[in-house]
């Protein structure tokens, strides 16, 4: 009779989980590089999932098993993370992910028309892939590029101010294998190559493409032209030793003083602080002001007195409490 083991078979360092041996060896070597970047190995899970996608084009069961072994996690723990983030795919992704933003500003600027045109041209809907495996289409809630709406992303590279016609032409080129260059970045790489970059390995394209366009930095330019700066926090000083100000002409506006004597800038009040007395429908609670003042004195002494002073302050508190209660009883009688 064969005995059933109560423990799963421990993975060996050479276990491939179904990967070809050379692929598994490269994955382990790359994973070791990634894991070494973190003080806690499990912190490497997110880039490791991208590494799996760079080989399988999605987070595969064998990739989950490998990540679990490398990080000493359960497969359920790895799956929980992989299914939480939309950038990790649960089924094989196309060579290019085309994400069309249809959120507020992009929708106002024509994002829905762009999505409909691309969907009709490709013959697929949201989160679907063309039969040839070239393109996966996604309806995106926000591409974080509202200053260039409507925006399409291809493998997370921006294509700005698109029209239905431009978007259709773009996906036609992608399907035909024609290289396309993003509006503010490099030539778009395929999904597997980009996944490897997201795992933390450079592709040498970081310096290709332009920086932020005028629509992105126009606010900064206007602020510089007018000498505007962010409001300073109390105690902040510039290089010259003078306090920074958000006033265009550099004039300092006097801080407004509140009811308790404190200023809006957070400076110390110049007068005695006021005390808010608890009240009832019949008026102020008898003895409340005296009790509050006594408690405040007791707390202050306890904070500064040290261990012996704390014990004395505790005794003073009991005496204060008795005096307060006596005063209230006397007032009520």
GROMACS .gro file of C-alpha atoms in nm:
model
  333
    1UNK     CA    1   0.000   0.000   0.000
    2UNK     CA    2   0.136   0.339  -0.100
    3UNK     CA    3   0.151   0.595   0.178
    4UNK     CA    4   0.036   0.945   0.096
    5UNK     CA    5   0.275   1.217   0.200
    6UNK     CA    6   0.134   1.485   0.428
    7UNK     CA    7   0.393   1.737   0.311
    8UNK     CA    8   0.432   1.874  -0.043
    9UNK     CA    9   0.752   1.784  -0.218
   10UNK     CA   10   1.017   2.041  -0.137
   11UNK     CA   11   1.135   2.222  -0.451
   12UNK     CA   12   1.491   2.167  -0.557
   13UNK     CA   13   1.714   2.453  -0.674
   14UNK     CA   14   1.703   2.308  -1.026
   15UNK     CA   15   1.325   2.265  -1.045
   16UNK     CA   16   1.202   2.426  -1.366
   17UNK     CA   17   0.822   2.419  -1.318
   18UNK     CA   18   0.782   2.344  -1.686
   19UNK     CA   19   1.021   2.609  -1.820
   20UNK     CA   20   1.297   2.494  -2.055
   21UNK     CA   21   1.613   2.447  -1.851
   22UNK     CA   22   1.796   2.741  -2.007
   23UNK     CA   23   1.495   2.970  -1.955
   24UNK     CA   24   1.457   2.857  -1.594
   25UNK     CA   25   1.827   2.916  -1.530
   26UNK     CA   26   1.806   3.269  -1.672
   27UNK     CA   27   1.493   3.343  -1.469
   28UNK     CA   28   1.666   3.232  -1.150
   29UNK     CA   29   1.972   3.442  -1.227
   30UNK     CA   30   1.761   3.750  -1.302
   31UNK     CA   31   1.549   3.686  -0.993
   32UNK     CA   32   1.861   3.672  -0.776
   33UNK     CA   33   1.963   4.013  -0.910
   34UNK     CA   34   1.621   4.157  -0.828
   35UNK     CA   35   1.594   4.001  -0.482
   36UNK     CA   36   1.938   4.134  -0.386
   37UNK     CA   37   1.801   4.489  -0.416
   38UNK     CA   38   1.569   4.447  -0.119
   39UNK     CA   39   1.636   4.393   0.253
   40UNK     CA   40   1.332   4.164   0.271
   41UNK     CA   41   1.313   3.914  -0.017
   42UNK     CA   42   0.933   3.921  -0.038
   43UNK     CA   43   0.953   4.290  -0.130
   44UNK     CA   44   1.080   4.172  -0.469
   45UNK     CA   45   0.748   4.011  -0.560
   46UNK     CA   46   0.618   4.291  -0.783
   47UNK     CA   47   0.923   4.308  -1.012
   48UNK     CA   48   0.943   3.928  -1.014
   49UNK     CA   49   0.589   3.914  -1.152
   50UNK     CA   50   0.695   4.149  -1.431
   51UNK     CA   51   0.992   3.920  -1.491
   52UNK     CA   52   0.753   3.627  -1.533
   53UNK     CA   53   0.550   3.830  -1.782
   54UNK     CA   54   0.866   3.905  -1.978
   55UNK     CA   55   0.881   3.533  -2.055
   56UNK     CA   56   0.519   3.416  -2.054
   57UNK     CA   57   0.336   3.739  -2.152
   58UNK     CA   58   0.115   3.690  -1.845
   59UNK     CA   59   0.145   3.572  -1.486
   60UNK     CA   60   0.137   3.201  -1.554
   61UNK     CA   61   0.080   2.919  -1.302
   62UNK     CA   62   0.441   2.809  -1.348
   63UNK     CA   63   0.557   3.167  -1.291
   64UNK     CA   64   0.353   3.185  -0.971
   65UNK     CA   65   0.511   2.861  -0.851
   66UNK     CA   66   0.861   2.989  -0.921
   67UNK     CA   67   0.798   3.320  -0.740
   68UNK     CA   68   0.654   3.136  -0.441
   69UNK     CA   69   0.962   2.917  -0.415
   70UNK     CA   70   1.212   3.201  -0.457
   71UNK     CA   71   1.045   3.423  -0.196
   72UNK     CA   72   0.932   3.153   0.048
   73UNK     CA   73   0.567   3.246  -0.005
   74UNK     CA   74   0.263   3.033  -0.070
   75UNK     CA   75   0.123   3.025  -0.420
   76UNK     CA   76  -0.197   3.173  -0.281
   77UNK     CA   77  -0.004   3.475  -0.152
   78UNK     CA   78   0.159   3.528  -0.490
   79UNK     CA   79  -0.174   3.489  -0.669
   80UNK     CA   80  -0.339   3.740  -0.437
   81UNK     CA   81  -0.091   4.008  -0.543
   82UNK     CA   82  -0.095   3.910  -0.909
   83UNK     CA   83  -0.474   3.939  -0.928
   84UNK     CA   84  -0.489   4.270  -0.742
   85UNK     CA   85  -0.307   4.487  -0.999
   86UNK     CA   86  -0.440   4.527  -1.352
   87UNK     CA   87  -0.089   4.551  -1.498
   88UNK     CA   88  -0.043   4.181  -1.424
   89UNK     CA   89  -0.226   3.977  -1.685
   90UNK     CA   90  -0.420   3.660  -1.608
   91UNK     CA   91  -0.415   3.535  -1.966
   92UNK     CA   92  -0.164   3.570  -2.251
   93UNK     CA   93  -0.136   3.933  -2.357
   94UNK     CA   94  -0.087   4.063  -2.708
   95UNK     CA   95   0.248   4.193  -2.826
   96UNK     CA   96   0.109   4.542  -2.773
   97UNK     CA   97  -0.136   4.664  -2.511
   98UNK     CA   98  -0.336   4.953  -2.653
   99UNK     CA   99  -0.503   5.146  -2.372
  100UNK     CA  100  -0.756   5.413  -2.466
  101UNK     CA  101  -0.849   5.655  -2.188
  102UNK     CA  102  -1.222   5.728  -2.162
  103UNK     CA  103  -1.219   5.900  -1.823
  104UNK     CA  104  -1.351   6.250  -1.764
  105UNK     CA  105  -1.123   6.484  -1.959
  106UNK     CA  106  -1.032   6.237  -2.233
  107UNK     CA  107  -1.401   6.154  -2.275
  108UNK     CA  108  -1.488   6.522  -2.311
  109UNK     CA  109  -1.212   6.557  -2.570
  110UNK     CA  110  -1.327   6.256  -2.773
  111UNK     CA  111  -1.190   5.951  -2.593
  112UNK     CA  112  -1.505   5.744  -2.641
  113UNK     CA  113  -1.499   5.805  -3.016
  114UNK     CA  114  -1.132   5.700  -3.024
  115UNK     CA  115  -1.207   5.379  -2.835
  116UNK     CA  116  -1.505   5.294  -3.057
  117UNK     CA  117  -1.300   5.349  -3.372
  118UNK     CA  118  -1.014   5.126  -3.251
  119UNK     CA  119  -1.251   4.857  -3.125
  120UNK     CA  120  -1.437   4.846  -3.455
  121UNK     CA  121  -1.115   4.841  -3.658
  122UNK     CA  122  -0.966   4.553  -3.457
  123UNK     CA  123  -1.292   4.365  -3.410
  124UNK     CA  124  -1.236   4.320  -3.036
  125UNK     CA  125  -1.362   4.473  -2.713
  126UNK     CA  126  -1.217   4.563  -2.376
  127UNK     CA  127  -0.954   4.319  -2.243
  128UNK     CA  128  -0.965   4.114  -2.561
  129UNK     CA  129  -0.680   4.019  -2.793
  130UNK     CA  130  -0.677   3.997  -3.170
  131UNK     CA  131  -0.667   3.641  -3.308
  132UNK     CA  132  -0.310   3.689  -3.433
  133UNK     CA  133  -0.193   3.785  -3.083
  134UNK     CA  134  -0.076   4.129  -3.194
  135UNK     CA  135  -0.291   4.368  -2.989
  136UNK     CA  136  -0.479   4.360  -2.660
  137UNK     CA  137  -0.730   4.644  -2.627
  138UNK     CA  138  -0.809   4.808  -2.294
  139UNK     CA  139  -1.046   5.083  -2.188
  140UNK     CA  140  -0.841   5.285  -1.939
  141UNK     CA  141  -0.984   5.497  -1.659
  142UNK     CA  142  -0.689   5.737  -1.662
  143UNK     CA  143  -0.354   5.743  -1.839
  144UNK     CA  144  -0.224   6.023  -1.611
  145UNK     CA  145  -0.173   6.253  -1.909
  146UNK     CA  146  -0.477   6.478  -1.896
  147UNK     CA  147  -0.277   6.770  -2.036
  148UNK     CA  148  -0.267   6.590  -2.373
  149UNK     CA  149  -0.622   6.450  -2.384
  150UNK     CA  150  -0.737   6.239  -2.549
  151UNK     CA  151  -0.447   6.000  -2.490
  152UNK     CA  152  -0.372   5.646  -2.601
  153UNK     CA  153  -0.097   5.436  -2.444
  154UNK     CA  154   0.082   5.153  -2.621
  155UNK     CA  155   0.273   4.936  -2.375
  156UNK     CA  156   0.263   5.237  -2.138
  157UNK     CA  157   0.414   5.484  -2.386
  158UNK     CA  158   0.210   5.798  -2.457
  159UNK     CA  159   0.043   5.896  -2.783
  160UNK     CA  160  -0.097   6.245  -2.733
  161UNK     CA  161  -0.394   6.435  -2.873
  162UNK     CA  162  -0.513   6.141  -3.078
  163UNK     CA  163  -0.812   6.140  -3.308
  164UNK     CA  164  -1.012   5.835  -3.419
  165UNK     CA  165  -0.828   5.845  -3.751
  166UNK     CA  166  -0.481   5.867  -3.593
  167UNK     CA  167  -0.562   5.591  -3.346
  168UNK     CA  168  -0.684   5.361  -3.623
  169UNK     CA  169  -0.369   5.425  -3.823
  170UNK     CA  170  -0.158   5.357  -3.513
  171UNK     CA  171  -0.306   5.014  -3.444
  172UNK     CA  172  -0.286   4.926  -3.813
  173UNK     CA  173   0.090   4.990  -3.804
  174UNK     CA  174   0.126   4.786  -3.486
  175UNK     CA  175  -0.062   4.493  -3.636
  176UNK     CA  176   0.157   4.510  -3.948
  177UNK     CA  177   0.477   4.508  -3.743
  178UNK     CA  178   0.572   4.863  -3.842
  179UNK     CA  179   0.776   5.037  -3.565
  180UNK     CA  180   0.596   5.328  -3.400
  181UNK     CA  181   0.746   5.606  -3.190
  182UNK     CA  182   0.559   5.751  -2.894
  183UNK     CA  183   0.487   6.122  -2.864
  184UNK     CA  184   0.727   6.173  -2.575
  185UNK     CA  185   0.939   5.862  -2.563
  186UNK     CA  186   1.126   5.597  -2.759
  187UNK     CA  187   1.023   5.351  -3.026
  188UNK     CA  188   0.762   5.128  -2.863
  189UNK     CA  189   0.892   4.785  -2.757
  190UNK     CA  190   0.678   4.474  -2.737
  191UNK     CA  191   0.501   4.361  -2.421
  192UNK     CA  192   0.765   4.111  -2.313
  193UNK     CA  193   1.051   4.360  -2.356
  194UNK     CA  194   0.866   4.629  -2.162
  195UNK     CA  195   0.786   4.381  -1.885
  196UNK     CA  196   1.157   4.316  -1.846
  197UNK     CA  197   1.216   4.691  -1.808
  198UNK     CA  198   0.943   4.705  -1.542
  199UNK     CA  199   1.124   4.421  -1.365
  200UNK     CA  200   1.422   4.654  -1.330
  201UNK     CA  201   1.647   4.582  -1.626
  202UNK     CA  202   1.739   4.873  -1.854
  203UNK     CA  203   1.677   4.859  -2.228
  204UNK     CA  204   1.911   5.145  -2.320
  205UNK     CA  205   1.626   5.364  -2.445
  206UNK     CA  206   1.591   5.595  -2.146
  207UNK     CA  207   1.744   5.893  -2.329
  208UNK     CA  208   1.533   5.856  -2.642
  209UNK     CA  209   1.239   6.083  -2.698
  210UNK     CA  210   1.161   6.426  -2.562
  211UNK     CA  211   1.096   6.548  -2.212
  212UNK     CA  212   0.771   6.695  -2.085
  213UNK     CA  213   0.599   6.907  -2.347
  214UNK     CA  214   0.473   7.262  -2.310
  215UNK     CA  215   0.130   7.151  -2.195
  216UNK     CA  216   0.294   6.974  -1.901
  217UNK     CA  217   0.526   7.251  -1.785
  218UNK     CA  218   0.324   7.561  -1.879
  219UNK     CA  219   0.223   7.612  -1.514
  220UNK     CA  220   0.586   7.607  -1.403
  221UNK     CA  221   0.680   7.854  -1.675
  222UNK     CA  222   0.405   8.100  -1.577
  223UNK     CA  223   0.504   8.075  -1.210
  224UNK     CA  224   0.865   8.158  -1.293
  225UNK     CA  225   0.763   8.453  -1.510
  226UNK     CA  226   0.566   8.603  -1.220
  227UNK     CA  227   0.808   8.505  -0.945
  228UNK     CA  228   0.551   8.284  -0.776
  229UNK     CA  229   0.663   8.028  -0.521
  230UNK     CA  230   0.497   7.771  -0.302
  231UNK     CA  231   0.395   7.896   0.045
  232UNK     CA  232   0.671   7.859   0.301
  233UNK     CA  233   0.635   7.667   0.624
  234UNK     CA  234   0.727   7.841   0.949
  235UNK     CA  235   1.104   7.835   0.988
  236UNK     CA  236   1.176   7.762   0.623
  237UNK     CA  237   1.447   7.986   0.481
  238UNK     CA  238   1.583   8.031   0.134
  239UNK     CA  239   1.948   8.032   0.032
  240UNK     CA  240   1.971   8.402   0.118
  241UNK     CA  241   1.842   8.344   0.470
  242UNK     CA  242   1.517   8.527   0.400
  243UNK     CA  243   1.182   8.360   0.436
  244UNK     CA  244   1.024   8.249   0.109
  245UNK     CA  245   0.687   8.394   0.017
  246UNK     CA  246   0.412   8.307  -0.224
  247UNK     CA  247   0.345   8.674  -0.297
  248UNK     CA  248   0.440   8.768  -0.657
  249UNK     CA  249   0.599   9.098  -0.554
  250UNK     CA  250   0.779   8.948  -0.256
  251UNK     CA  251   0.586   9.158  -0.002
  252UNK     CA  252   0.511   8.985   0.323
  253UNK     CA  253   0.149   8.990   0.433
  254UNK     CA  254   0.090   9.009   0.809
  255UNK     CA  255  -0.046   8.690   0.954
  256UNK     CA  256  -0.404   8.699   1.077
  257UNK     CA  257  -0.455   8.651   1.448
  258UNK     CA  258  -0.719   8.407   1.565
  259UNK     CA  259  -0.948   8.432   1.863
  260UNK     CA  260  -0.700   8.255   2.089
  261UNK     CA  261  -0.415   8.489   1.997
  262UNK     CA  262  -0.240   8.237   1.766
  263UNK     CA  263  -0.150   8.351   1.418
  264UNK     CA  264  -0.234   8.176   1.092
  265UNK     CA  265   0.137   8.119   1.036
  266UNK     CA  266   0.157   7.910   1.352
  267UNK     CA  267   0.351   8.158   1.573
  268UNK     CA  268   0.309   8.170   1.947
  269UNK     CA  269   0.020   8.385   2.077
  270UNK     CA  270   0.120   8.716   2.233
  271UNK     CA  271  -0.150   8.716   2.498
  272UNK     CA  272  -0.297   8.471   2.746
  273UNK     CA  273  -0.489   8.185   2.583
  274UNK     CA  274  -0.860   8.177   2.636
  275UNK     CA  275  -1.033   7.881   2.795
  276UNK     CA  276  -1.354   7.738   2.659
  277UNK     CA  277  -1.583   7.644   2.947
  278UNK     CA  278  -1.821   7.349   2.905
  279UNK     CA  279  -2.178   7.461   2.938
  280UNK     CA  280  -2.521   7.316   2.998
  281UNK     CA  281  -2.858   7.452   2.897
  282UNK     CA  282  -2.861   7.641   3.223
  283UNK     CA  283  -2.523   7.805   3.163
  284UNK     CA  284  -2.164   7.737   3.258
  285UNK     CA  285  -2.091   7.429   3.467
  286UNK     CA  286  -2.001   7.545   3.822
  287UNK     CA  287  -1.634   7.507   3.897
  288UNK     CA  288  -1.549   7.398   3.539
  289UNK     CA  289  -1.303   7.679   3.473
  290UNK     CA  290  -1.126   7.623   3.802
  291UNK     CA  291  -1.112   7.249   3.745
  292UNK     CA  292  -0.977   7.287   3.391
  293UNK     CA  293  -0.708   7.527   3.508
  294UNK     CA  294  -0.608   7.294   3.789
  295UNK     CA  295  -0.586   6.993   3.556
  296UNK     CA  296  -0.378   7.198   3.312
  297UNK     CA  297  -0.137   7.292   3.591
  298UNK     CA  298  -0.115   6.931   3.703
  299UNK     CA  299  -0.040   6.806   3.350
  300UNK     CA  300   0.228   7.069   3.301
  301UNK     CA  301   0.402   6.980   3.624
  302UNK     CA  302   0.392   6.609   3.541
  303UNK     CA  303   0.551   6.668   3.204
  304UNK     CA  304   0.852   6.851   3.345
  305UNK     CA  305   0.904   6.700   3.690
  306UNK     CA  306   1.060   6.361   3.614
  307UNK     CA  307   0.984   6.033   3.802
  308UNK     CA  308   0.963   6.185   4.152
  309UNK     CA  309   0.770   6.485   4.028
  310UNK     CA  310   0.524   6.256   3.851
  311UNK     CA  311   0.436   6.089   4.179
  312UNK     CA  312   0.392   6.428   4.345
  313UNK     CA  313   0.184   6.548   4.054
  314UNK     CA  314  -0.041   6.243   4.092
  315UNK     CA  315  -0.101   6.331   4.456
  316UNK     CA  316  -0.171   6.691   4.362
  317UNK     CA  317  -0.420   6.569   4.105
  318UNK     CA  318  -0.617   6.380   4.371
  319UNK     CA  319  -0.621   6.689   4.593
  320UNK     CA  320  -0.729   6.906   4.302
  321UNK     CA  321  -1.005   6.661   4.215
  322UNK     CA  322  -1.133   6.668   4.575
  323UNK     CA  323  -1.127   7.050   4.583
  324UNK     CA  324  -1.313   7.066   4.252
  325UNK     CA  325  -1.579   6.820   4.367
  326UNK     CA  326  -1.620   7.012   4.695
  327UNK     CA  327  -1.658   7.337   4.505
  328UNK     CA  328  -1.924   7.189   4.279
  329UNK     CA  329  -2.121   7.051   4.574
  330UNK     CA  330  -2.101   7.387   4.750
  331UNK     CA  331  -2.224   7.570   4.443
  332UNK     CA  332  -2.514   7.329   4.399
  333UNK     CA  333  -2.618   7.370   4.766
   0.00000   0.00000   0.00000
